[in-house]
Amino acid sequence: MEGQQKNMTSNDRHEEGMIQFVAEHAGAKMLALTSSFPYFFIGRIIKVMDDYVVLGVEITNVAELENREWHIHIHDIEVFYIEREGWPRIPQLKETGGDR
């Protein structure tokens, strides 16, 4: 195991750390931004499978893609925020109807 750790690149260590961190917060609400469509997700972390987070998506930038499970490759997540006790909550985003 120690030899394996020495052979890991910084990208490997980063991805392993992300996988572990996200897995430790199963059940928490997560905001994730990705570099590919649909780019934006807010939902509950259901579980981590290998290097994918299974997210119960409540909100995304395409309403037809909401209220379903998404399997998001952790390597594709550019920016994320996970709600934790004592930290700010992810705001409730609601449709305002434009200029109203």
mmCIF file of C-alpha atoms in Angstrom:
data_model
loop_
_atom_site.group_PDB
_atom_site.id
_atom_site.type_symbol
_atom_site.label_atom_id
_atom_site.label_comp_id
_atom_site.label_asym_id
_atom_site.label_seq_id
_atom_site.Cartn_x
_atom_site.Cartn_y
_atom_site.Cartn_z
ATOM 1 C CA MET A 1 0.000 0.000 0.000
ATOM 2 C CA GLU A 2 2.803 2.413 0.860
ATOM 3 C CA GLY A 3 4.470 1.822 -2.530
ATOM 4 C CA GLN A 4 1.145 2.488 -4.230
ATOM 5 C CA GLN A 5 0.823 5.842 -2.428
ATOM 6 C CA LYS A 6 4.276 6.900 -3.657
ATOM 7 C CA ASN A 7 3.303 6.163 -7.268
ATOM 8 C CA MET A 8 0.157 8.318 -7.140
ATOM 9 C CA THR A 9 0.261 11.613 -8.992
ATOM 10 C CA SER A 10 -1.067 14.818 -7.461
ATOM 11 C CA ASN A 11 -4.170 14.414 -9.667
ATOM 12 C CA ASP A 12 -4.688 10.880 -8.306
ATOM 13 C CA ARG A 13 -4.401 12.132 -4.709
ATOM 14 C CA HIS A 14 -6.769 15.018 -5.462
ATOM 15 C CA GLU A 15 -9.399 12.717 -6.953
ATOM 16 C CA GLU A 16 -9.070 10.212 -4.077
ATOM 17 C CA GLY A 17 -9.475 13.052 -1.572
ATOM 18 C CA MET A 18 -12.574 14.319 -3.389
ATOM 19 C CA ILE A 19 -14.102 10.836 -3.482
ATOM 20 C CA GLN A 20 -13.491 10.336 0.232
ATOM 21 C CA PHE A 21 -14.750 13.813 1.188
ATOM 22 C CA VAL A 22 -17.974 13.498 -0.827
ATOM 23 C CA ALA A 23 -18.583 9.942 0.460
ATOM 24 C CA GLU A 24 -18.215 11.139 4.064
ATOM 25 C CA HIS A 25 -21.063 13.623 3.466
ATOM 26 C CA ALA A 26 -23.683 11.199 2.089
ATOM 27 C CA GLY A 27 -27.121 12.621 2.892
ATOM 28 C CA ALA A 28 -25.946 16.244 2.804
ATOM 29 C CA LYS A 29 -27.033 18.800 0.235
ATOM 30 C CA MET A 30 -24.464 19.568 -2.461
ATOM 31 C CA LEU A 31 -24.062 22.258 -5.106
ATOM 32 C CA ALA A 32 -21.864 21.085 -7.992
ATOM 33 C CA LEU A 33 -20.706 22.955 -11.082
ATOM 34 C CA THR A 34 -19.346 20.919 -13.987
ATOM 35 C CA SER A 35 -17.664 21.861 -17.242
ATOM 36 C CA SER A 36 -20.218 19.941 -19.314
ATOM 37 C CA PHE A 37 -23.966 20.218 -19.803
ATOM 38 C CA PRO A 38 -26.119 20.742 -17.763
ATOM 39 C CA TYR A 39 -23.341 22.459 -15.746
ATOM 40 C CA PHE A 40 -25.203 23.078 -12.481
ATOM 41 C CA PHE A 41 -26.713 20.721 -9.891
ATOM 42 C CA ILE A 42 -28.173 21.094 -6.394
ATOM 43 C CA GLY A 43 -29.318 17.991 -4.553
ATOM 44 C CA ARG A 44 -28.697 15.420 -1.830
ATOM 45 C CA ILE A 45 -25.718 13.095 -1.967
ATOM 46 C CA ILE A 46 -27.194 9.602 -2.086
ATOM 47 C CA LYS A 47 -23.907 7.700 -2.265
ATOM 48 C CA VAL A 48 -20.560 7.458 -3.984
ATOM 49 C CA MET A 49 -19.968 4.561 -6.385
ATOM 50 C CA ASP A 50 -16.358 4.185 -7.459
ATOM 51 C CA ASP A 51 -15.563 7.703 -8.761
ATOM 52 C CA TYR A 52 -19.160 8.848 -9.302
ATOM 53 C CA VAL A 53 -21.390 10.714 -6.901
ATOM 54 C CA VAL A 54 -25.054 9.713 -7.084
ATOM 55 C CA LEU A 55 -26.966 12.945 -6.515
ATOM 56 C CA GLY A 56 -30.712 13.258 -5.977
ATOM 57 C CA VAL A 57 -30.998 16.422 -8.062
ATOM 58 C CA GLU A 58 -33.579 18.942 -6.885
ATOM 59 C CA ILE A 59 -32.484 21.870 -9.045
ATOM 60 C CA THR A 60 -30.502 22.254 -12.242
ATOM 61 C CA ASN A 61 -30.539 24.842 -14.998
ATOM 62 C CA VAL A 62 -32.909 22.651 -17.072
ATOM 63 C CA ALA A 63 -36.211 22.034 -15.246
ATOM 64 C CA GLU A 64 -36.921 18.838 -17.229
ATOM 65 C CA LEU A 65 -33.780 17.265 -15.742
ATOM 66 C CA GLU A 66 -34.753 17.922 -12.109
ATOM 67 C CA ASN A 67 -36.159 15.497 -9.526
ATOM 68 C CA ARG A 68 -34.121 12.505 -10.643
ATOM 69 C CA GLU A 69 -30.883 10.777 -9.765
ATOM 70 C CA TRP A 70 -27.759 11.855 -11.602
ATOM 71 C CA HIS A 71 -24.460 9.959 -11.628
ATOM 72 C CA ILE A 72 -21.792 12.649 -11.844
ATOM 73 C CA HIS A 73 -18.161 11.747 -12.440
ATOM 74 C CA ILE A 74 -16.244 13.337 -9.585
ATOM 75 C CA HIS A 75 -13.406 14.270 -11.951
ATOM 76 C CA ASP A 76 -15.868 16.440 -13.930
ATOM 77 C CA ILE A 77 -16.822 18.539 -10.892
ATOM 78 C CA GLU A 78 -15.070 21.906 -11.207
ATOM 79 C CA VAL A 79 -16.548 23.642 -8.144
ATOM 80 C CA PHE A 80 -18.634 22.245 -5.309
ATOM 81 C CA TYR A 81 -20.095 23.144 -1.938
ATOM 82 C CA ILE A 82 -21.503 20.719 0.618
ATOM 83 C CA GLU A 83 -23.737 21.931 3.442
ATOM 84 C CA ARG A 84 -22.274 21.179 6.864
ATOM 85 C CA GLU A 85 -23.320 22.067 10.370
ATOM 86 C CA GLY A 86 -22.280 25.609 11.237
ATOM 87 C CA TRP A 87 -21.708 26.542 7.578
ATOM 88 C CA PRO A 88 -24.043 28.636 5.382
ATOM 89 C CA ARG A 89 -26.937 26.826 3.713
ATOM 90 C CA ILE A 90 -27.312 26.536 -0.046
ATOM 91 C CA PRO A 91 -30.042 29.076 -0.923
ATOM 92 C CA GLN A 92 -33.460 27.956 -2.113
ATOM 93 C CA LEU A 93 -33.616 28.916 -5.781
ATOM 94 C CA LYS A 94 -37.087 29.713 -7.038
ATOM 95 C CA GLU A 95 -38.399 30.818 -10.417
ATOM 96 C CA THR A 96 -39.292 34.513 -10.210
ATOM 97 C CA GLY A 97 -40.860 34.865 -13.642
ATOM 98 C CA GLY A 98 -38.332 37.268 -15.104
ATOM 99 C CA ASP A 99 -39.012 40.984 -14.606
ATOM 100 C CA ARG A 100 -41.696 40.659 -11.951
#
